[in-house]
Structure formats: C-alpha cells, structure tokens
PDB file of C-alpha atoms in Angstrom:
ATOM      1  CA  MET A   1      -2.974 -46.976 -34.627  1.00  0.00           C
ATOM      2  CA  ARG A   2      -0.539 -45.318 -32.253  1.00  0.00           C
ATOM      3  CA  ALA A   3       2.578 -44.012 -33.926  1.00  0.00           C
ATOM      4  CA  SER A   4       4.681 -45.899 -31.376  1.00  0.00           C
ATOM      5  CA  ASP A   5       3.179 -49.211 -32.595  1.00  0.00           C
ATOM      6  CA  ILE A   6       3.771 -48.690 -36.310  1.00  0.00           C
ATOM      7  CA  SER A   7       7.256 -50.202 -36.342  1.00  0.00           C
ATOM      8  CA  LEU A   8       5.994 -53.562 -35.063  1.00  0.00           C
ATOM      9  CA  TYR A   9       3.121 -53.480 -37.553  1.00  0.00           C
ATOM     10  CA  GLU A  10       5.472 -52.828 -40.464  1.00  0.00           C
ATOM     11  CA  ASN A  11       7.899 -55.508 -39.314  1.00  0.00           C
ATOM     12  CA  LYS A  12       5.062 -58.029 -39.378  1.00  0.00           C
ATOM     13  CA  PHE A  13       4.341 -57.277 -43.029  1.00  0.00           C
ATOM     14  CA  HIS A  14       8.028 -57.380 -43.927  1.00  0.00           C
ATOM     15  CA  ARG A  15       8.380 -60.755 -42.244  1.00  0.00           C
ATOM     16  CA  PHE A  16       5.211 -62.517 -43.418  1.00  0.00           C
ATOM     17  CA  GLY A  17       4.131 -60.576 -46.523  1.00  0.00           C
ATOM     18  CA  ILE A  18       0.430 -60.531 -45.636  1.00  0.00           C
ATOM     19  CA  ASP A  19      -1.529 -57.301 -46.125  1.00  0.00           C
ATOM     20  CA  ALA A  20      -4.488 -55.959 -44.146  1.00  0.00           C
ATOM     21  CA  LEU A  21      -6.941 -57.935 -46.306  1.00  0.00           C
ATOM     22  CA  GLY A  22      -5.057 -61.191 -45.877  1.00  0.00           C
ATOM     23  CA  LYS A  23      -3.540 -61.185 -49.368  1.00  0.00           C
ATOM     24  CA  LYS A  24      -0.178 -62.954 -49.507  1.00  0.00           C
ATOM     25  CA  PHE A  25       2.894 -61.467 -51.194  1.00  0.00           C
ATOM     26  CA  ILE A  26       6.266 -62.874 -52.142  1.00  0.00           C
ATOM     27  CA  LEU A  27       8.951 -60.478 -50.894  1.00  0.00           C
ATOM     28  CA  LYS A  28      12.463 -60.486 -52.313  1.00  0.00           C
ATOM     29  CA  ASN A  29      15.222 -58.073 -51.304  1.00  0.00           C
ATOM     30  CA  PHE A  30      17.698 -56.793 -53.863  1.00  0.00           C
ATOM     31  CA  GLU A  31      19.848 -53.736 -54.568  1.00  0.00           C
ATOM     32  CA  VAL A  32      19.955 -51.367 -57.515  1.00  0.00           C
ATOM     33  CA  ILE A  33      22.962 -49.315 -58.506  1.00  0.00           C
ATOM     34  CA  VAL A  34      22.548 -45.552 -58.143  1.00  0.00           C
ATOM     35  CA  PRO A  35      25.313 -43.455 -59.751  1.00  0.00           C
ATOM     36  CA  ASP A  36      27.498 -41.617 -57.220  1.00  0.00           C
ATOM     37  CA  MET A  37      25.498 -43.025 -54.303  1.00  0.00           C
ATOM     38  CA  PRO A  38      25.418 -46.254 -52.267  1.00  0.00           C
ATOM     39  CA  ASN A  39      23.412 -49.105 -53.759  1.00  0.00           C
ATOM     40  CA  LEU A  40      19.674 -48.748 -53.149  1.00  0.00           C
ATOM     41  CA  PRO A  41      17.953 -51.591 -51.236  1.00  0.00           C
ATOM     42  CA  VAL A  42      14.513 -52.404 -52.648  1.00  0.00           C
ATOM     43  CA  THR A  43      12.016 -55.139 -51.781  1.00  0.00           C
ATOM     44  CA  LEU A  44      10.125 -56.696 -54.672  1.00  0.00           C
ATOM     45  CA  CYS A  45       6.531 -57.166 -53.524  1.00  0.00           C
ATOM     46  CA  ARG A  46       4.521 -59.454 -55.796  1.00  0.00           C
ATOM     47  CA  ARG A  47       1.209 -61.233 -55.299  1.00  0.00           C
ATOM     48  CA  GLU A  48       1.673 -64.908 -54.450  1.00  0.00           C
ATOM     49  CA  ASN A  49      -1.167 -65.785 -56.846  1.00  0.00           C
ATOM     50  CA  LYS A  50       0.624 -63.794 -59.594  1.00  0.00           C
ATOM     51  CA  ASP A  51      -2.261 -61.318 -59.967  1.00  0.00           C
ATOM     52  CA  GLN A  52      -1.200 -58.283 -62.017  1.00  0.00           C
ATOM     53  CA  SER A  53      -4.615 -56.780 -62.683  1.00  0.00           C
ATOM     54  CA  TYR A  54      -3.943 -53.525 -60.795  1.00  0.00           C
ATOM     55  CA  PHE A  55      -1.512 -52.057 -63.333  1.00  0.00           C
ATOM     56  CA  VAL A  56      -1.236 -51.791 -67.113  1.00  0.00           C
ATOM     57  CA  LYS A  57       1.646 -53.570 -68.816  1.00  0.00           C
ATOM     58  CA  SER A  58       2.170 -50.845 -71.372  1.00  0.00           C
ATOM     59  CA  ILE A  59       5.381 -48.824 -71.606  1.00  0.00           C
ATOM     60  CA  SER A  60       5.244 -45.044 -71.947  1.00  0.00           C
ATOM     61  CA  THR A  61       7.801 -42.254 -71.713  1.00  0.00           C
ATOM     62  CA  LYS A  62       8.097 -40.875 -68.177  1.00  0.00           C
ATOM     63  CA  THR A  63       8.485 -37.128 -67.736  1.00  0.00           C
ATOM     64  CA  LYS A  64       7.741 -36.563 -64.056  1.00  0.00           C
ATOM     65  CA  ILE A  65       7.624 -38.170 -60.615  1.00  0.00           C
ATOM     66  CA  VAL A  66       4.575 -37.572 -58.415  1.00  0.00           C
ATOM     67  CA  LEU A  67       4.828 -37.878 -54.634  1.00  0.00           C
ATOM     68  CA  HIS A  68       1.863 -38.999 -52.534  1.00  0.00           C
ATOM     69  CA  PHE A  69       1.257 -40.038 -48.959  1.00  0.00           C
ATOM     70  CA  THR A  70      -0.929 -43.062 -48.379  1.00  0.00           C
ATOM     71  CA  ALA A  71      -3.194 -41.720 -45.602  1.00  0.00           C
ATOM     72  CA  GLY A  72      -2.814 -45.103 -43.937  1.00  0.00           C
ATOM     73  CA  TYR A  73      -0.545 -47.774 -42.501  1.00  0.00           C
ATOM     74  CA  LEU A  74       1.640 -50.149 -44.494  1.00  0.00           C
ATOM     75  CA  GLY A  75      -0.503 -53.309 -44.491  1.00  0.00           C
ATOM     76  CA  GLY A  76      -3.561 -51.329 -45.514  1.00  0.00           C
ATOM     77  CA  ASP A  77      -1.554 -49.281 -48.002  1.00  0.00           C
ATOM     78  CA  ILE A  78      -0.394 -52.394 -49.834  1.00  0.00           C
ATOM     79  CA  ALA A  79      -3.898 -53.874 -49.698  1.00  0.00           C
ATOM     80  CA  THR A  80      -5.476 -50.763 -51.236  1.00  0.00           C
ATOM     81  CA  LEU A  81      -2.874 -50.472 -53.984  1.00  0.00           C
ATOM     82  CA  THR A  82      -3.152 -54.112 -55.097  1.00  0.00           C
ATOM     83  CA  GLN A  83      -6.902 -54.625 -55.326  1.00  0.00           C
ATOM     84  CA  PRO A  84      -7.659 -57.129 -58.103  1.00  0.00           C
ATOM     85  CA  GLY A  85      -9.006 -55.438 -61.207  1.00  0.00           C
ATOM     86  CA  ASN A  86      -8.693 -51.949 -59.725  1.00  0.00           C
ATOM     87  CA  LEU A  87      -6.340 -49.863 -61.815  1.00  0.00           C
ATOM     88  CA  VAL A  88      -5.335 -47.493 -59.022  1.00  0.00           C
ATOM     89  CA  SER A  89      -1.821 -48.257 -57.866  1.00  0.00           C
ATOM     90  CA  VAL A  90       1.793 -47.095 -57.759  1.00  0.00           C
ATOM     91  CA  PRO A  91       5.082 -48.898 -58.371  1.00  0.00           C
ATOM     92  CA  PHE A  92       6.695 -47.788 -55.091  1.00  0.00           C
ATOM     93  CA  VAL A  93       5.617 -47.574 -51.452  1.00  0.00           C
ATOM     94  CA  ILE A  94       8.063 -46.309 -48.813  1.00  0.00           C
ATOM     95  CA  ALA A  95       7.394 -47.614 -45.302  1.00  0.00           C
ATOM     96  CA  ARG A  96       8.158 -45.566 -42.200  1.00  0.00           C
ATOM     97  CA  SER A  97      11.091 -47.920 -41.646  1.00  0.00           C
ATOM     98  CA  GLY A  98      12.579 -46.736 -44.937  1.00  0.00           C
ATOM     99  CA  HIS A  99      11.903 -50.028 -46.721  1.00  0.00           C
ATOM    100  CA  ILE A 100      11.033 -49.432 -50.370  1.00  0.00           C
ATOM    101  CA  TYR A 101       8.435 -51.866 -51.719  1.00  0.00           C
ATOM    102  CA  ASN A 102       8.264 -52.244 -55.489  1.00  0.00           C
ATOM    103  CA  LEU A 103       4.771 -53.453 -56.442  1.00  0.00           C
ATOM    104  CA  TRP A 104       5.336 -53.595 -60.217  1.00  0.00           C
ATOM    105  CA  PRO A 105       7.826 -52.409 -62.866  1.00  0.00           C
ATOM    106  CA  SER A 106       8.028 -48.626 -62.960  1.00  0.00           C
ATOM    107  CA  ASN A 107       8.037 -48.425 -66.770  1.00  0.00           C
ATOM    108  CA  PHE A 108       4.387 -49.603 -66.722  1.00  0.00           C
ATOM    109  CA  TRP A 109       1.531 -47.504 -65.335  1.00  0.00           C
ATOM    110  CA  SER A 110      -1.668 -47.341 -63.319  1.00  0.00           C
ATOM    111  CA  TYR A 111      -4.031 -44.521 -62.374  1.00  0.00           C
ATOM    112  CA  HIS A 112      -2.941 -42.523 -59.329  1.00  0.00           C
ATOM    113  CA  LEU A 113      -4.224 -38.960 -59.740  1.00  0.00           C
ATOM    114  CA  GLY A 114      -7.991 -39.277 -60.028  1.00  0.00           C
ATOM    115  CA  PRO A 115     -10.814 -37.627 -61.984  1.00  0.00           C
ATOM    116  CA  GLY A 116     -10.346 -33.987 -62.841  1.00  0.00           C
ATOM    117  CA  ALA A 117      -6.560 -34.076 -62.545  1.00  0.00           C
ATOM    118  CA  SER A 118      -4.770 -31.258 -64.327  1.00  0.00           C
ATOM    119  CA  GLY A 119      -3.478 -32.466 -67.669  1.00  0.00           C
ATOM    120  CA  GLY A 120      -5.870 -35.421 -67.623  1.00  0.00           C
ATOM    121  CA  ASN A 121      -5.841 -38.428 -65.300  1.00  0.00           C
ATOM    122  CA  THR A 122      -4.962 -40.943 -68.011  1.00  0.00           C
ATOM    123  CA  LEU A 123      -2.182 -39.037 -69.756  1.00  0.00           C
ATOM    124  CA  MET A 124      -0.586 -37.790 -66.548  1.00  0.00           C
ATOM    125  CA  SER A 125      -0.745 -41.251 -64.933  1.00  0.00           C
ATOM    126  CA  LYS A 126       0.851 -42.831 -68.009  1.00  0.00           C
ATOM    127  CA  THR A 127       3.706 -40.345 -68.209  1.00  0.00           C
ATOM    128  CA  SER A 128       4.574 -40.157 -64.514  1.00  0.00           C
ATOM    129  CA  ILE A 129       6.022 -42.431 -61.851  1.00  0.00           C
ATOM    130  CA  ALA A 130       4.091 -42.336 -58.579  1.00  0.00           C
ATOM    131  CA  ILE A 131       5.655 -42.880 -55.167  1.00  0.00           C
ATOM    132  CA  GLU A 132       3.468 -43.390 -52.101  1.00  0.00           C
ATOM    133  CA  ILE A 133       5.018 -42.588 -48.723  1.00  0.00           C
ATOM    134  CA  SER A 134       3.308 -44.434 -45.879  1.00  0.00           C
ATOM    135  CA  ASN A 135       1.945 -41.668 -43.674  1.00  0.00           C
ATOM    136  CA  ILE A 136      -1.449 -41.109 -42.050  1.00  0.00           C
ATOM    137  CA  GLY A 137      -1.620 -37.481 -43.167  1.00  0.00           C
ATOM    138  CA  PRO A 138      -3.875 -34.931 -41.423  1.00  0.00           C
ATOM    139  CA  LEU A 139      -4.524 -35.199 -37.691  1.00  0.00           C
ATOM    140  CA  ILE A 140      -7.119 -33.611 -35.419  1.00  0.00           C
ATOM    141  CA  LYS A 141      -6.620 -32.558 -31.794  1.00  0.00           C
ATOM    142  CA  LYS A 142      -9.168 -34.237 -29.522  1.00  0.00           C
ATOM    143  CA  GLY A 143      -8.584 -33.321 -25.892  1.00  0.00           C
ATOM    144  CA  ASP A 144      -5.010 -34.317 -25.082  1.00  0.00           C
ATOM    145  CA  LYS A 145      -4.870 -36.763 -28.013  1.00  0.00           C
ATOM    146  CA  MET A 146      -4.159 -36.519 -31.724  1.00  0.00           C
ATOM    147  CA  VAL A 147      -6.555 -38.624 -33.793  1.00  0.00           C
ATOM    148  CA  THR A 148      -6.639 -39.310 -37.514  1.00  0.00           C
ATOM    149  CA  SER A 149      -8.968 -37.312 -39.715  1.00  0.00           C
ATOM    150  CA  TYR A 150     -10.590 -40.560 -40.857  1.00  0.00           C
ATOM    151  CA  SER A 151     -11.691 -41.789 -37.431  1.00  0.00           C
ATOM    152  CA  THR A 152     -11.829 -39.973 -34.106  1.00  0.00           C
ATOM    153  CA  PHE A 153     -11.355 -43.386 -32.467  1.00  0.00           C
ATOM    154  CA  ASP A 154      -8.012 -43.903 -34.212  1.00  0.00           C
ATOM    155  CA  ILE A 155      -5.607 -42.353 -31.693  1.00  0.00           C
ATOM    156  CA  TYR A 156      -2.270 -41.557 -33.301  1.00  0.00           C
ATOM    157  CA  CYS A 157      -0.421 -40.087 -30.324  1.00  0.00           C
ATOM    158  CA  ASN A 158      -0.735 -37.815 -27.308  1.00  0.00           C
ATOM    159  CA  TYR A 159      -0.616 -34.097 -28.017  1.00  0.00           C
ATOM    160  CA  SER A 160       2.545 -33.937 -25.895  1.00  0.00           C
ATOM    161  CA  GLU A 161       4.278 -36.381 -28.284  1.00  0.00           C
ATOM    162  CA  ASN A 162       5.085 -33.710 -30.837  1.00  0.00           C
ATOM    163  CA  GLU A 163       7.884 -35.804 -32.323  1.00  0.00           C
ATOM    164  CA  TYR A 164       5.118 -37.551 -34.285  1.00  0.00           C
ATOM    165  CA  PHE A 165       3.378 -34.574 -35.875  1.00  0.00           C
ATOM    166  CA  GLU A 166       3.884 -31.118 -37.300  1.00  0.00           C
ATOM    167  CA  LYS A 167       1.749 -28.116 -36.340  1.00  0.00           C
ATOM    168  CA  ILE A 168       1.322 -25.760 -39.277  1.00  0.00           C
ATOM    169  CA  ASN A 169      -0.821 -22.899 -40.465  1.00  0.00           C
ATOM    170  CA  ASN A 170      -4.168 -24.051 -41.797  1.00  0.00           C
ATOM    171  CA  TYR A 171      -3.671 -26.042 -44.988  1.00  0.00           C
ATOM    172  CA  ARG A 172      -6.785 -27.128 -46.855  1.00  0.00           C
ATOM    173  CA  GLY A 173      -8.715 -27.371 -43.616  1.00  0.00           C
ATOM    174  CA  PHE A 174      -6.091 -28.987 -41.362  1.00  0.00           C
ATOM    175  CA  SER A 175      -3.438 -27.578 -39.013  1.00  0.00           C
ATOM    176  CA  HIS A 176      -1.711 -30.800 -37.864  1.00  0.00           C
ATOM    177  CA  PHE A 177      -0.044 -33.434 -40.053  1.00  0.00           C
ATOM    178  CA  ALA A 178       1.859 -36.607 -39.223  1.00  0.00           C
ATOM    179  CA  LYS A 179       5.611 -36.294 -39.659  1.00  0.00           C
ATOM    180  CA  PHE A 180       7.620 -38.362 -42.100  1.00  0.00           C
ATOM    181  CA  SER A 181      10.425 -40.460 -40.658  1.00  0.00           C
ATOM    182  CA  PRO A 182      14.145 -39.757 -41.213  1.00  0.00           C
ATOM    183  CA  GLU A 183      14.398 -43.196 -42.840  1.00  0.00           C
ATOM    184  CA  GLN A 184      11.720 -42.243 -45.356  1.00  0.00           C
ATOM    185  CA  TYR A 185      13.562 -39.099 -46.391  1.00  0.00           C
ATOM    186  CA  LEU A 186      16.797 -41.021 -46.928  1.00  0.00           C
ATOM    187  CA  ALA A 187      15.066 -43.763 -48.914  1.00  0.00           C
ATOM    188  CA  LEU A 188      13.058 -41.287 -50.968  1.00  0.00           C
ATOM    189  CA  ARG A 189      16.082 -39.209 -51.894  1.00  0.00           C
ATOM    190  CA  SER A 190      17.961 -42.291 -53.083  1.00  0.00           C
ATOM    191  CA  LEU A 191      14.938 -43.561 -55.010  1.00  0.00           C
ATOM    192  CA  LEU A 192      14.464 -40.179 -56.673  1.00  0.00           C
ATOM    193  CA  LYS A 193      18.138 -40.074 -57.644  1.00  0.00           C
ATOM    194  CA  TYR A 194      17.784 -43.523 -59.192  1.00  0.00           C
ATOM    195  CA  LEU A 195      14.529 -42.869 -61.059  1.00  0.00           C
ATOM    196  CA  THR A 196      15.571 -39.473 -62.413  1.00  0.00           C
ATOM    197  CA  TRP A 197      18.787 -41.052 -63.674  1.00  0.00           C
ATOM    198  CA  LYS A 198      17.110 -44.129 -65.169  1.00  0.00           C
ATOM    199  CA  TYR A 199      14.335 -42.237 -66.948  1.00  0.00           C
ATOM    200  CA  LYS A 200      16.310 -39.063 -67.687  1.00  0.00           C
ATOM    201  CA  ILE A 201      13.883 -36.910 -65.694  1.00  0.00           C
ATOM    202  CA  PRO A 202      15.327 -33.612 -64.411  1.00  0.00           C
ATOM    203  CA  TYR A 203      15.878 -33.537 -60.640  1.00  0.00           C
ATOM    204  CA  THR A 204      13.768 -30.376 -60.553  1.00  0.00           C
ATOM    205  CA  ILE A 205      11.529 -29.338 -57.655  1.00  0.00           C
ATOM    206  CA  LEU A 206       8.944 -26.591 -57.935  1.00  0.00           C
ATOM    207  CA  PRO A 207       9.953 -23.273 -56.311  1.00  0.00           C
ATOM    208  CA  LYS A 208       8.600 -22.799 -52.807  1.00  0.00           C
ATOM    209  CA  GLU A 209       5.983 -20.248 -53.831  1.00  0.00           C
ATOM    210  CA  LYS A 210       4.465 -22.669 -56.373  1.00  0.00           C
ATOM    211  CA  ARG A 211       4.950 -25.930 -54.497  1.00  0.00           C
ATOM    212  CA  TYR A 212       1.332 -26.204 -53.351  1.00  0.00           C
ATOM    213  CA  ASP A 213      -0.354 -24.592 -56.340  1.00  0.00           C
ATOM    214  CA  VAL A 214      -2.538 -26.590 -58.708  1.00  0.00           C
ATOM    215  CA  PHE A 215      -1.152 -26.848 -62.231  1.00  0.00           C
ATOM    216  CA  THR A 216      -3.137 -25.524 -65.138  1.00  0.00           C
ATOM    217  CA  ASP A 217      -3.563 -28.152 -67.842  1.00  0.00           C
ATOM    218  CA  SER A 218      -0.734 -26.643 -69.865  1.00  0.00           C
ATOM    219  CA  GLU A 219       1.565 -26.473 -66.829  1.00  0.00           C
ATOM    220  CA  ALA A 220       0.892 -30.136 -66.045  1.00  0.00           C
ATOM    221  CA  LEU A 221       1.675 -31.123 -69.618  1.00  0.00           C
ATOM    222  CA  GLU A 222       4.869 -29.065 -69.754  1.00  0.00           C
ATOM    223  CA  PHE A 223       6.351 -29.766 -66.310  1.00  0.00           C
ATOM    224  CA  THR A 224       9.240 -32.210 -66.064  1.00  0.00           C
ATOM    225  CA  GLY A 225      10.654 -33.081 -62.656  1.00  0.00           C
ATOM    226  CA  ILE A 226       9.359 -33.892 -59.167  1.00  0.00           C
ATOM    227  CA  CYS A 227       5.907 -32.746 -58.066  1.00  0.00           C
ATOM    228  CA  THR A 228       3.060 -33.930 -55.824  1.00  0.00           C
ATOM    229  CA  HIS A 229      -0.608 -34.891 -55.853  1.00  0.00           C
ATOM    230  CA  VAL A 230      -1.674 -31.396 -54.743  1.00  0.00           C
ATOM    231  CA  ASN A 231      -0.284 -29.998 -57.981  1.00  0.00           C
ATOM    232  CA  PHE A 232      -2.979 -31.899 -59.889  1.00  0.00           C
ATOM    233  CA  ARG A 233      -6.015 -31.702 -57.593  1.00  0.00           C
ATOM    234  CA  SER A 234      -7.376 -28.875 -55.419  1.00  0.00           C
ATOM    235  CA  ASP A 235      -9.180 -31.399 -53.188  1.00  0.00           C
ATOM    236  CA  LYS A 236      -6.033 -33.313 -52.200  1.00  0.00           C
ATOM    237  CA  TYR A 237      -3.506 -32.518 -49.460  1.00  0.00           C
ATOM    238  CA  ASP A 238      -0.660 -34.901 -50.167  1.00  0.00           C
ATOM    239  CA  ILE A 239       2.138 -34.452 -49.833  1.00  0.00           C
ATOM    240  CA  GLY A 240       1.382 -31.406 -47.709  1.00  0.00           C
ATOM    241  CA  PRO A 241       3.410 -28.778 -45.837  1.00  0.00           C
ATOM    242  CA  ALA A 242       4.673 -31.158 -43.134  1.00  0.00           C
ATOM    243  CA  PHE A 243       7.053 -32.552 -45.753  1.00  0.00           C
ATOM    244  CA  ASP A 244      10.607 -31.174 -45.471  1.00  0.00           C
ATOM    245  CA  TRP A 245      11.745 -30.569 -49.038  1.00  0.00           C
ATOM    246  CA  ASN A 246      15.253 -29.640 -47.910  1.00  0.00           C
ATOM    247  CA  LYS A 247      15.878 -33.275 -47.015  1.00  0.00           C
ATOM    248  CA  ILE A 248      15.600 -34.487 -50.604  1.00  0.00           C
ATOM    249  CA  GLN A 249      17.393 -31.634 -52.342  1.00  0.00           C
TER     250      GLN A 249
END
C-alpha cells in the first residue's frame, strides 16, 4: 500500500470497524485522565461477537512497557491481533493517524514476545504491557521505488518521497525503515505517561548505547521501564533505529 493512501484506509476502519479479514468491531471513543497532561482520547475496540479468546483474563503486576511496530497496515494489524483462540495480542494499537485502539484491558495479558525471548516469553508477556505502533517497518529500494520487505510488489512510496522513510546504517540486514508519524509520537507519549502513572512503572528509557542490545535473562527480569521487542529477541527489528526517542522523552 502506498504511504499516501494509508490515511483513507485507516479512516475506513475507524468509520466502519471492519478489519482486513472482515471481522466486525464495536468502536467507542472515550477519554482517560492523564496527570499534568490533556485528557487522552482512546477508542475501545471490541469484537461485535464478544470474542475474547485472544487474551488471558488474569491480572498480574506490570513492571515494563514493550514497544513494537506491527509490520503492517491498521486493518490487517487489528485482524492479526484478534485471531480467535490465538493468544498473541496487545492491548493497544496506535494508528498512523494517532488514534489509540484499546483491544482489551491492559491489566490482563497475552503473548507478544515469542519463543526464546529473554526472561521467558510467558513471564515477560504477563508482566509487561505491549504497545503496537502501526508501521510497515523495513523497506527495500527497487529501482526508483521503495517496497516492503514482505512483498516486492507492495510499493510503499517513490524513493524521492523521503518524507515517508528513514535511511540509516545497516540494522539487522536493512538500511531503510518507514517513518513514524508525528501523530503517533504524540499519542504514544501521552499513552506512556498514562500507563506508567497507572501501573507505577518508572518512565525510564534504556541509554542510547544499550537501546538495541538484547537483554540477558537477568537483565530482562530486573528491568523496569520502557523497552522494545529487540531487547528480547535478536531476530526482531522493532522498534528499530528509525524511531525518534527524543519525541517521547
């Protein structure tokens, strides 16, 4: 999908609540109070058929927040994260528009790190809150076009449209990544302020020199604050170096 078409695609989901697989959702807008900040707009996003089989209704103490990008587009993101009976999901998805979709209560849990995660997939998933930012992730230059790493037929933008991507030094095999939108940074910062306040998690970000390192098991167990998927898995590249950490500090 071209980056210039994403806004219309997201608006369609926000208006009709139908994901890429045709599943219907009930959407309800509300605001939460964030201390010392404007109220945070959030959209409850619940299955019309009341299916809740993609998360575990068990409360556990939260010690960290893990940032991901979806490697997709909103309708597909929601579809993937709400597959019936598939316990791989997150409570929050942030669209490129800045809309925050809440798929289920954040005091519950679902798997989001994967096999081999530092600290253990189950324990780390239970004790963390995952946020997915809708973003296609790594891009590949093909002639004068930028295509997604998942399909060379999926044209994201022209190479001249550098407002849509970041060129970086080689990171885990890729040198171009899709940019995050200004609206996403604003929404994410507010959401992080709210969640760290609500769950008494330190608003701590790893120092720059350790930001893309993989935790040891003991480091994963001991860390409290804000981290990313790459800190748990050497085969992942979200949230990646195209993310501007200064915008959420």
